[in-house]
PDB file of C-alpha atoms and ligand atoms in Angstrom:
ATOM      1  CA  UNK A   1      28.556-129.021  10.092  1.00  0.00           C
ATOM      2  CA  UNK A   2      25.051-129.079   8.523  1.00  0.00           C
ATOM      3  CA  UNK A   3      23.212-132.265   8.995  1.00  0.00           C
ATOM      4  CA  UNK A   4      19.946-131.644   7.118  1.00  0.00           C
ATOM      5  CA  UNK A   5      18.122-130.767  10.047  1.00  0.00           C
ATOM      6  CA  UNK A   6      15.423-128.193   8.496  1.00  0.00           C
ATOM      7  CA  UNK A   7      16.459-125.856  11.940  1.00  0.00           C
ATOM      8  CA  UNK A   8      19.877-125.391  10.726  1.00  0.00           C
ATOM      9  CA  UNK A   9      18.679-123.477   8.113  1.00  0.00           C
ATOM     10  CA  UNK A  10      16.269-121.103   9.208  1.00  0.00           C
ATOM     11  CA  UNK A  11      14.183-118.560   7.602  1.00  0.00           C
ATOM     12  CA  UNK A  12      11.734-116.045   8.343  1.00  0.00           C
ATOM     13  CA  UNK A  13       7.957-116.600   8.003  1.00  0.00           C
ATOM     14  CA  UNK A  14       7.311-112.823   7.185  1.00  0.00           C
ATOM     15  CA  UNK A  15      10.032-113.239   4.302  1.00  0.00           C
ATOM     16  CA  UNK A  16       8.427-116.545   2.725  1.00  0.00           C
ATOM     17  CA  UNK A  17       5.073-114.263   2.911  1.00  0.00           C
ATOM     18  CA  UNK A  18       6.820-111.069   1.296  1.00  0.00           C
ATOM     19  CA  UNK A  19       8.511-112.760  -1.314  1.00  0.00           C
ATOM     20  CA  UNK A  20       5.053-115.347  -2.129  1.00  0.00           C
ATOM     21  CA  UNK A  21       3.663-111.839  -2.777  1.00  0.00           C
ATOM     22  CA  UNK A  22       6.396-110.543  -4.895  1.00  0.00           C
ATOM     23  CA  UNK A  23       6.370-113.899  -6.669  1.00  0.00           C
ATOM     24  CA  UNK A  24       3.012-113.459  -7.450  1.00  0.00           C
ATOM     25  CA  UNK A  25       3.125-110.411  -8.833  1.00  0.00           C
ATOM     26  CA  UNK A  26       5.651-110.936 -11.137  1.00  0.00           C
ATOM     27  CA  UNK A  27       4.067-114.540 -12.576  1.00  0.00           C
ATOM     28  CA  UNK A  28       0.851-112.265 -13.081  1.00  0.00           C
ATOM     29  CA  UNK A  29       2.677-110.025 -15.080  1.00  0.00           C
ATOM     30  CA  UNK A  30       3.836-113.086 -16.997  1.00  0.00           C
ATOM     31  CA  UNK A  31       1.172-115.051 -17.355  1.00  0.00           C
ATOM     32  CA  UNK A  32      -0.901-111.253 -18.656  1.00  0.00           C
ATOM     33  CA  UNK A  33       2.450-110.785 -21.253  1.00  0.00           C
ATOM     34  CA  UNK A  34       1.829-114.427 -22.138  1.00  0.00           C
ATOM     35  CA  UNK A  35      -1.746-114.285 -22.765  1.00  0.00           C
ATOM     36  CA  UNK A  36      -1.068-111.208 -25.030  1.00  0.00           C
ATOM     37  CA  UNK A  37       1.726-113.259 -27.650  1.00  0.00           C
ATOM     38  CA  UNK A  38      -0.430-116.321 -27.441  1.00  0.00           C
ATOM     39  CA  UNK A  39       1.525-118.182 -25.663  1.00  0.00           C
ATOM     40  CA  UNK A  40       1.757-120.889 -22.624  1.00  0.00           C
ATOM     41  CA  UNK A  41       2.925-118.606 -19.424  1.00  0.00           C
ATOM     42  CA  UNK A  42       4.072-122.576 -18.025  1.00  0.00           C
ATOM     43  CA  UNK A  43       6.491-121.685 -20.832  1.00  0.00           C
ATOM     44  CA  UNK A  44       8.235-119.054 -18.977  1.00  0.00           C
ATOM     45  CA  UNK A  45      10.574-120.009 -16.007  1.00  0.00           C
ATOM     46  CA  UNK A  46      11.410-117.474 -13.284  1.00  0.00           C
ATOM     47  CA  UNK A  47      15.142-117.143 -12.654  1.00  0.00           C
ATOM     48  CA  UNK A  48      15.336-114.825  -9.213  1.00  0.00           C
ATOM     49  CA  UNK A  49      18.382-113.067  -9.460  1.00  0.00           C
ATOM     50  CA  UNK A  50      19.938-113.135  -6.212  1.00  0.00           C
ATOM     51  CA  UNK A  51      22.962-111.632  -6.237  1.00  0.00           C
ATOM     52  CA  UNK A  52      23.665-109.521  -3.041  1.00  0.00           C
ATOM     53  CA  UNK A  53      20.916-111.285  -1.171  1.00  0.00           C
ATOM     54  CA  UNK A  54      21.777-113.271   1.858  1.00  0.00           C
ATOM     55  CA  UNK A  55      21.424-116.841   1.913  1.00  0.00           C
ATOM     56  CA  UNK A  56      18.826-116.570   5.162  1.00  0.00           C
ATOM     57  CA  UNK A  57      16.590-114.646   2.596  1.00  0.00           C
ATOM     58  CA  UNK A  58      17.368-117.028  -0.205  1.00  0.00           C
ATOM     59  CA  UNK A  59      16.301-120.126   1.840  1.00  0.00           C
ATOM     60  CA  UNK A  60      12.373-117.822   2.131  1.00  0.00           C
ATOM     61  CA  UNK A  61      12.860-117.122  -1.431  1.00  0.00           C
ATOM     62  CA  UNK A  62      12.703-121.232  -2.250  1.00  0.00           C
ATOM     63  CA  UNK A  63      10.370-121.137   0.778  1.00  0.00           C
ATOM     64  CA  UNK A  64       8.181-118.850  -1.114  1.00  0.00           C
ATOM     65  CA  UNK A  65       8.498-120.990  -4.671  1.00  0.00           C
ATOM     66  CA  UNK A  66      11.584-119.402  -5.618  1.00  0.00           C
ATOM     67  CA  UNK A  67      13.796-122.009  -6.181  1.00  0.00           C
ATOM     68  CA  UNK A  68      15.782-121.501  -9.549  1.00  0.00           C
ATOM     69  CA  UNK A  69      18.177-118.617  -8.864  1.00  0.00           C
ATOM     70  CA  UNK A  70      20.789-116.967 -10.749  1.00  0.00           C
ATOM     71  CA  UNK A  71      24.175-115.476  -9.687  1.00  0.00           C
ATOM     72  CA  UNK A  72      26.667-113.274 -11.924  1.00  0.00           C
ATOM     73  CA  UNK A  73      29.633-114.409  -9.202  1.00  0.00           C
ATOM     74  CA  UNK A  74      30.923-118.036  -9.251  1.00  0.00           C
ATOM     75  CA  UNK A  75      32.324-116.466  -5.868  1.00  0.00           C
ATOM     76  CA  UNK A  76      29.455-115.556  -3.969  1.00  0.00           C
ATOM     77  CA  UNK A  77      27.574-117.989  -5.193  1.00  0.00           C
ATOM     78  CA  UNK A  78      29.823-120.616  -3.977  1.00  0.00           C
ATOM     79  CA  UNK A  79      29.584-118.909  -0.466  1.00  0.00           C
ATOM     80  CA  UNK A  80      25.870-119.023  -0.385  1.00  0.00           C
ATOM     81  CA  UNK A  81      24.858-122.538  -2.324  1.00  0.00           C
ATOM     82  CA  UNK A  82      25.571-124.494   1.024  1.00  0.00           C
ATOM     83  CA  UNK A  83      23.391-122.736   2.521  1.00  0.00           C
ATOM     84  CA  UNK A  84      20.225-122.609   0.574  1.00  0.00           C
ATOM     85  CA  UNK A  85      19.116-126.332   0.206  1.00  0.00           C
ATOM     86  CA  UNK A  86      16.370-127.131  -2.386  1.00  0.00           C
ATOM     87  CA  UNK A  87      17.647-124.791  -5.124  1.00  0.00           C
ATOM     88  CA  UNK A  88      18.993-124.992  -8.713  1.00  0.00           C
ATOM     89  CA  UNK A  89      21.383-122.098  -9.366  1.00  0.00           C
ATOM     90  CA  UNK A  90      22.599-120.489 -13.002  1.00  0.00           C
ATOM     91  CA  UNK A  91      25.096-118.303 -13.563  1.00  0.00           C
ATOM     92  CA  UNK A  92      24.615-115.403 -15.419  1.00  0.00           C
ATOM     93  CA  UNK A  93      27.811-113.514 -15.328  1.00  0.00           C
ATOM     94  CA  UNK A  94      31.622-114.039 -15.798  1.00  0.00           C
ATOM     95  CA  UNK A  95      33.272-117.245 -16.351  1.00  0.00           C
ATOM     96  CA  UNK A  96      37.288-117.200 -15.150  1.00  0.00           C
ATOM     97  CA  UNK A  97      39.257-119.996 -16.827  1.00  0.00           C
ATOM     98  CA  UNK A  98      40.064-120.311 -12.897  1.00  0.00           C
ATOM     99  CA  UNK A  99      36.596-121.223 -11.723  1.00  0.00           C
ATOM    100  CA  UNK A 100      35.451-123.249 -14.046  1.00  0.00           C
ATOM    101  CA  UNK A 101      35.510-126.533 -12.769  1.00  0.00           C
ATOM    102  CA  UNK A 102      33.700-124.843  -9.936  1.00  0.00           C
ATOM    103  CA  UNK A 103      31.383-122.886 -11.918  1.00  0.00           C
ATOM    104  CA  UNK A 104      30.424-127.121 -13.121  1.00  0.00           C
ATOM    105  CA  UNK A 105      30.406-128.642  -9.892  1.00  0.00           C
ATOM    106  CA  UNK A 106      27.528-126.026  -8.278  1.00  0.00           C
ATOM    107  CA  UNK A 107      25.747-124.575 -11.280  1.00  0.00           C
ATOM    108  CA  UNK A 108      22.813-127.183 -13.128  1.00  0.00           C
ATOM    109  CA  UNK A 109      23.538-124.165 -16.051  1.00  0.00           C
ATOM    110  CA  UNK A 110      26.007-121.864 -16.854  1.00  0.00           C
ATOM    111  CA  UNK A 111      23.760-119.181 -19.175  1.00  0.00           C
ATOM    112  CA  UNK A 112      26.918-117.155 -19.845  1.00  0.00           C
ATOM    113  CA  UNK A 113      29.529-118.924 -22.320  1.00  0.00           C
ATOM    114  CA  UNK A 114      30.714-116.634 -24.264  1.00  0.00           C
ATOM    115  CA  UNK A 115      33.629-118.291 -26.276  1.00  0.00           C
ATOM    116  CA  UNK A 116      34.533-121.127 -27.657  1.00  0.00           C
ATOM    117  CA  UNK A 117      37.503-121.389 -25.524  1.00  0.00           C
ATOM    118  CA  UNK A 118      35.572-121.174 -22.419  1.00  0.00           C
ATOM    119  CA  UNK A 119      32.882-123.703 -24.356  1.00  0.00           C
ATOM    120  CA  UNK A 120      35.637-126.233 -24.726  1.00  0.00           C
ATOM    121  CA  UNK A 121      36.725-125.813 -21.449  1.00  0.00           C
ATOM    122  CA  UNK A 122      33.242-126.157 -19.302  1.00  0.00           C
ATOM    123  CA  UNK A 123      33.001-129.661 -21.803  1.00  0.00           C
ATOM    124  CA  UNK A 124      36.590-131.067 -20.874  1.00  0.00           C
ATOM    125  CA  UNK A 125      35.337-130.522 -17.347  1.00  0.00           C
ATOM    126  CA  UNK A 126      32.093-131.642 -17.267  1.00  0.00           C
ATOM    127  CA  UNK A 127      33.232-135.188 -18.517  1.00  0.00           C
ATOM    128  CA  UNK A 128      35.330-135.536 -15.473  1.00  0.00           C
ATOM    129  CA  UNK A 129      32.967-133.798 -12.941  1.00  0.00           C
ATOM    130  CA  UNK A 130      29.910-136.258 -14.043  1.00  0.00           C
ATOM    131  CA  UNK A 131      31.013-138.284 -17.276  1.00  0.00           C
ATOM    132  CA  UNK A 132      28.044-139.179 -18.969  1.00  0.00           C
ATOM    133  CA  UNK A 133      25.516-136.129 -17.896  1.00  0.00           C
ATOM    134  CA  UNK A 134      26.239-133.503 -20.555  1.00  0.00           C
ATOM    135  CA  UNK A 135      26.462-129.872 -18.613  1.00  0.00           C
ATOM    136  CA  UNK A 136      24.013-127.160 -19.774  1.00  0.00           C
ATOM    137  CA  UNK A 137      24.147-124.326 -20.877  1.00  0.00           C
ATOM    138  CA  UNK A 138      23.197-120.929 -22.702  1.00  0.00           C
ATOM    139  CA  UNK A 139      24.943-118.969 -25.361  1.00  0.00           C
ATOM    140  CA  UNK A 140      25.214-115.276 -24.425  1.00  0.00           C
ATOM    141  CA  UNK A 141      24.866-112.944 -27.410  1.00  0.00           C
ATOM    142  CA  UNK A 142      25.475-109.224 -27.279  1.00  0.00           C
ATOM    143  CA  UNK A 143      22.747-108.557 -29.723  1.00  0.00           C
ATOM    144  CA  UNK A 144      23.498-104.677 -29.385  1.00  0.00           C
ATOM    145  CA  UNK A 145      26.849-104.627 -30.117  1.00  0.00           C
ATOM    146  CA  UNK A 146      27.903-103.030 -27.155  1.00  0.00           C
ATOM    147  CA  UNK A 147      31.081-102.813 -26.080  1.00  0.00           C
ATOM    148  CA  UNK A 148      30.327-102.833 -22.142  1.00  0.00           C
ATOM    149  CA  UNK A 149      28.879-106.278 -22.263  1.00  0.00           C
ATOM    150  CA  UNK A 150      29.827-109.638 -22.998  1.00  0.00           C
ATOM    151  CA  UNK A 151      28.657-112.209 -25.410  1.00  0.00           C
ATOM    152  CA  UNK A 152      29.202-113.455 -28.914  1.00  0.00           C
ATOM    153  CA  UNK A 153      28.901-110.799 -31.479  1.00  0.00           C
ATOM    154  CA  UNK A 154      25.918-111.841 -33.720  1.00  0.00           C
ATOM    155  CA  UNK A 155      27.917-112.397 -36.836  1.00  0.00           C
ATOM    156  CA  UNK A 156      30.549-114.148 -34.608  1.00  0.00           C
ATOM    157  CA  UNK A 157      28.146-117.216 -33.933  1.00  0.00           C
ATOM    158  CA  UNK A 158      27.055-118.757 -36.269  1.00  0.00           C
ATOM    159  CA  UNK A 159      30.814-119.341 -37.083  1.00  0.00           C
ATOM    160  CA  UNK A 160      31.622-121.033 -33.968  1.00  0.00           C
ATOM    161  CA  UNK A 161      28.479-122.690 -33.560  1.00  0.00           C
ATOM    162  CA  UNK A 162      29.315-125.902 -35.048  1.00  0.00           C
ATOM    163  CA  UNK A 163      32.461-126.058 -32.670  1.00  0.00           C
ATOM    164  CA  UNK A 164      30.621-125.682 -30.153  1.00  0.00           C
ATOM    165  CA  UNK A 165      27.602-128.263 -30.652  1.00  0.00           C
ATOM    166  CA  UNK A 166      30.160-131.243 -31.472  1.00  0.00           C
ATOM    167  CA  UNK A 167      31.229-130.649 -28.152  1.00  0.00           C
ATOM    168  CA  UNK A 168      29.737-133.838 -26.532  1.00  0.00           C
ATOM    169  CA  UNK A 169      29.941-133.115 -23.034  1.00  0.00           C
ATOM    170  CA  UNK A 170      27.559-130.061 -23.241  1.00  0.00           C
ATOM    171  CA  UNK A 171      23.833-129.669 -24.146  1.00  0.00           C
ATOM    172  CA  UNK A 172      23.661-126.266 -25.136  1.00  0.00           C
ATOM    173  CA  UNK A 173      20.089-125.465 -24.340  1.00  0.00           C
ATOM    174  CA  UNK A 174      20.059-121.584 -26.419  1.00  0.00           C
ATOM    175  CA  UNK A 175      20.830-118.420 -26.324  1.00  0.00           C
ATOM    176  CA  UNK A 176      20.590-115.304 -23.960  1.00  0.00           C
ATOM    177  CA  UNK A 177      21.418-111.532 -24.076  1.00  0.00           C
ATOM    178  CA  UNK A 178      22.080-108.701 -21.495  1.00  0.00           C
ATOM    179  CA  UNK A 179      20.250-105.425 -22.651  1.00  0.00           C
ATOM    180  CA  UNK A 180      20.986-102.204 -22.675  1.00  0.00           C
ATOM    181  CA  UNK A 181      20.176 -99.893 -19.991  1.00  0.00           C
ATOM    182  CA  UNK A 182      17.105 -98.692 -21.887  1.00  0.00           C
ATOM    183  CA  UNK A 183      14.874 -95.725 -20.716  1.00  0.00           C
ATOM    184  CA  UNK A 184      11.703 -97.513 -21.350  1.00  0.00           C
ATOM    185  CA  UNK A 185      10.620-101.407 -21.275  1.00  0.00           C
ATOM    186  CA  UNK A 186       9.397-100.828 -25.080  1.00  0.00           C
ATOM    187  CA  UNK A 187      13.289 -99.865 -26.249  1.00  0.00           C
ATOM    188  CA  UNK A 188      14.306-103.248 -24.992  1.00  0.00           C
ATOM    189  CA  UNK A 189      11.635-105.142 -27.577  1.00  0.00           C
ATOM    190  CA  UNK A 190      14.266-104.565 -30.709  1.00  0.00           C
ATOM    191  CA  UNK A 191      16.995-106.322 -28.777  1.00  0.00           C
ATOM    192  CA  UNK A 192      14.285-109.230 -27.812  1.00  0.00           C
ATOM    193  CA  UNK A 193      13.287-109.625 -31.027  1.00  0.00           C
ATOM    194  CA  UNK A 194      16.758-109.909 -32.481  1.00  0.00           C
ATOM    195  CA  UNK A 195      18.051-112.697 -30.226  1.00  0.00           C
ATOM    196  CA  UNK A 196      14.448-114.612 -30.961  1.00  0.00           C
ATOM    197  CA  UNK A 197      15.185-113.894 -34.723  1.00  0.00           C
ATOM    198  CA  UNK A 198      18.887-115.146 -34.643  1.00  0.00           C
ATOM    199  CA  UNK A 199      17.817-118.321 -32.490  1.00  0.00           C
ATOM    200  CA  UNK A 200      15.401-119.280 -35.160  1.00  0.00           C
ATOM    201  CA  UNK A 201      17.440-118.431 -37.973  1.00  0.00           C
ATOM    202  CA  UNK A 202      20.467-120.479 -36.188  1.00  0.00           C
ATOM    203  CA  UNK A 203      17.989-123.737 -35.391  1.00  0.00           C
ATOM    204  CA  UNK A 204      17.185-123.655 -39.000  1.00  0.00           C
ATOM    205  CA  UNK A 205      20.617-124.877 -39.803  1.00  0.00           C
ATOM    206  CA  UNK A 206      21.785-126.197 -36.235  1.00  0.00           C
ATOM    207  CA  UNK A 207      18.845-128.048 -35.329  1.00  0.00           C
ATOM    208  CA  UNK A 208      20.676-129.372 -31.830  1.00  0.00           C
ATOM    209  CA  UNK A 209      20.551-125.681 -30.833  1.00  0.00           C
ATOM    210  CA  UNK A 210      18.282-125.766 -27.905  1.00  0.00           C
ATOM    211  CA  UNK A 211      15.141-123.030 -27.899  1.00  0.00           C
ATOM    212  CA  UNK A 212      15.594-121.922 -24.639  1.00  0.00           C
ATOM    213  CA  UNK A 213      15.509-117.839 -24.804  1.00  0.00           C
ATOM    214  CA  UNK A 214      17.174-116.437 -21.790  1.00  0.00           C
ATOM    215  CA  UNK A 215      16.130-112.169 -21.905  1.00  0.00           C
ATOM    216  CA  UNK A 216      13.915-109.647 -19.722  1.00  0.00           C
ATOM    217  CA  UNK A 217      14.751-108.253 -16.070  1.00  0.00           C
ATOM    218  CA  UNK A 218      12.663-106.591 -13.670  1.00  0.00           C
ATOM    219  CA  UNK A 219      12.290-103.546 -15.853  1.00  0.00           C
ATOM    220  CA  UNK A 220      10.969-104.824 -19.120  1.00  0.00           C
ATOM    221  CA  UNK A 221      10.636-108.851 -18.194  1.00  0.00           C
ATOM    222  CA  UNK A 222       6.578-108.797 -19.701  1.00  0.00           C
ATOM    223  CA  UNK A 223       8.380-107.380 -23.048  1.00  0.00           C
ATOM    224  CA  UNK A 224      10.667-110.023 -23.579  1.00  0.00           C
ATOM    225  CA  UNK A 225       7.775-112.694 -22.517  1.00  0.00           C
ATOM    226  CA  UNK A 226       5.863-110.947 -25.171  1.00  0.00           C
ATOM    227  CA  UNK A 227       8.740-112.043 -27.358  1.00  0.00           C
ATOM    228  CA  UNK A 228       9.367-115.328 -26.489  1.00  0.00           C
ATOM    229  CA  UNK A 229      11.790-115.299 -23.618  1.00  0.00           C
ATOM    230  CA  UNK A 230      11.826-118.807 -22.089  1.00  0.00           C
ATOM    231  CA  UNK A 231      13.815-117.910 -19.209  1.00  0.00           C
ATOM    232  CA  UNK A 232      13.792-114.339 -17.388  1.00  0.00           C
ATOM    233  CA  UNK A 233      16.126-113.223 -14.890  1.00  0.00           C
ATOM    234  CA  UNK A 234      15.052-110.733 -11.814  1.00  0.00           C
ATOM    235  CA  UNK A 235      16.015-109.745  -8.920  1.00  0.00           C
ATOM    236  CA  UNK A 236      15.547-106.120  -8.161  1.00  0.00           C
ATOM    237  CA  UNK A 237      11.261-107.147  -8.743  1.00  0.00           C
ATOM    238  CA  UNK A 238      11.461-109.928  -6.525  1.00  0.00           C
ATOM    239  CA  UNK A 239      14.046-109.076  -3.634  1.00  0.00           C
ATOM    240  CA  UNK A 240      14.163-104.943  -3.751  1.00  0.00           C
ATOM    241  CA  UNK A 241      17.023-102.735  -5.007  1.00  0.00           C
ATOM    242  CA  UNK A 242      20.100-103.918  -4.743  1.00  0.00           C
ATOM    243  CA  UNK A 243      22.627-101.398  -2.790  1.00  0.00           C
ATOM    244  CA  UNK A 244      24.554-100.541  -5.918  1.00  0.00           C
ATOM    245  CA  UNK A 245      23.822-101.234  -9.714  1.00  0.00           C
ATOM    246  CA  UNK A 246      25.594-104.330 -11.119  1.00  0.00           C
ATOM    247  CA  UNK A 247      24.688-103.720 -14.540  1.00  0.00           C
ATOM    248  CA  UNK A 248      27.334-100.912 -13.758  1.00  0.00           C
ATOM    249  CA  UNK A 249      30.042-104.011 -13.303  1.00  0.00           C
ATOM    250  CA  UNK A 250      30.204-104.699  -9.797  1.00  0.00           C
ATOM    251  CA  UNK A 251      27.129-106.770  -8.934  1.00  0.00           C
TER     252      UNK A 251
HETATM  253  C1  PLP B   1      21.515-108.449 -12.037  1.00  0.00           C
HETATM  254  C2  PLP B   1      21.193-109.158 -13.287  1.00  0.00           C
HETATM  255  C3  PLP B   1      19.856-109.393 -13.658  1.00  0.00           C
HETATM  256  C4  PLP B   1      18.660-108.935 -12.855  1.00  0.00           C
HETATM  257  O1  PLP B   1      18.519-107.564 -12.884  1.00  0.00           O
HETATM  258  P1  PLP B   1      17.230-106.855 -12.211  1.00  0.00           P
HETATM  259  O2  PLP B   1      17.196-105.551 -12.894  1.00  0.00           O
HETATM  260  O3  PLP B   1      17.525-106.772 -10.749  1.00  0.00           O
HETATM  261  O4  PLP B   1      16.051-107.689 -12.481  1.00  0.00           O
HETATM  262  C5  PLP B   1      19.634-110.094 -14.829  1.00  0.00           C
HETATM  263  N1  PLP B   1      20.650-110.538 -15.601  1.00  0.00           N
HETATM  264  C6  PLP B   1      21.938-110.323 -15.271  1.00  0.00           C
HETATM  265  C7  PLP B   1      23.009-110.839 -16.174  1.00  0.00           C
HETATM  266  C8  PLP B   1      22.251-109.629 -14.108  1.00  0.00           C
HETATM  267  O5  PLP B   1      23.540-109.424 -13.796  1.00  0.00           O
END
């Protein structure tokens, strides 16, 4: 049993100072990106993707500054979140109706709903998990229309957008999008811009829509900051290839 004694959950030194570095780098290339669109790099949060890490290197990752990560597996996420103290996690993948109440008790946001019916169910939940704190979370849109990915269709929406603000249990903080494996960063900009464009055209009417703009990964992250991403997601620039693709499904 853990008893919050810092020396039950070590880390290595030479990790804190390789991933400091690789943090660096990347909030550079953020704050450069920023600069460029005019806007406030503070603006842009870091969400280190940490899927397929240990929890040994996760614990030099918040070491290092690195302390909002994102998993795409309620699973292994809820075999490393014990582990890692000091961290706020979202998920970014899959929601099973049977890990929900889970997904609520160790994530501070899921960024993944992708239904109403899951919607409905993460806000029946979160009033009996903590009644009275609505849960957050993100609206994934699959802005390309393609059929490997998940997420609302764009016309699909802003039809079930009013279900799913009246929902009171949930503060639903924006919207985010998976792109397509793109051979450049500058083919992933029309996809940016899109989910940007449908945010603002959705606030217009749905003004409890939160702004929060959840796009970019380690291969075109500065593109979507140049297009307003609030939030991006990367691991494979902060913690080193992964050993298999997860874009490709598995993760
Ligand atoms: C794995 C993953 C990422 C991070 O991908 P990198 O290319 O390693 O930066 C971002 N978003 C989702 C949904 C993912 O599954």
């Amino acid at each position: 049993m853990r008893n919050g004694d810092p020396a039950s959950y070590p880390f290595d030194p030479v990790e804190v100072a390789a991933l400091a570095a690789a943090r660096a780098r990347v909030l550079e290339r953020i704050e450069e990106a920023a600069r460029r669109a005019g806007r406030a790099p503070a603006d842009v949060r870091i969400v280190a993707v940490s899927k397929t890490v240990a929890p040994s290197r996760l614990r030099a990752a918040v070491a290092a500054g690195l302390d909002l990560l994102g998993e795409n597996r309620v699973q292994e996420a809820l075999g490393k979140i014990d582990q890692v103290p000091g961290a706020a996690w979202h998920l970014i993948g899959p929601v099973q109706s049977n890990k929900a109440r889970r997904a609520v008790e160790a994530f501070a946001v899921v960024e993944s709903v992708d239904s109403v019916a899951l919607a409905e169910r993460l806000d029946r939940i979160a009033a009996e998990v903590h009644p009275g704190r609505p849960f957050r979370v993100l609206l994934q849109v699959n802005v390309d229309a393609d059929p490997a990915k998940a997420g609302f269709p764009v016309a699909g929406l802003a039809a079930a957008l009013p279900r799913i603000l009246a929902l009171p249990n949930l503060e639903v903080r924006g919207l985010m999008t998976v792109g397509r494996l793109v051979a450049t960063p500058e083919a992933a900009r029309p996809t940016f811009v899109a989910l940007r464009r449908l945010s603002e055209t959705l606030r217009r009417d749905h003004p409890s829509l939160g702004p929060d703009l959840s796009m970019g990964m380690s291969d075109d992250f500065p593109v979507a900051v140049e297009e307003g991403a609030t939030l991006v997601r990367i691991g494979r620039a902060l913690f080193g290839e992964r050993p298999r693709d997860p874009r490709r499904q598995d993760g």
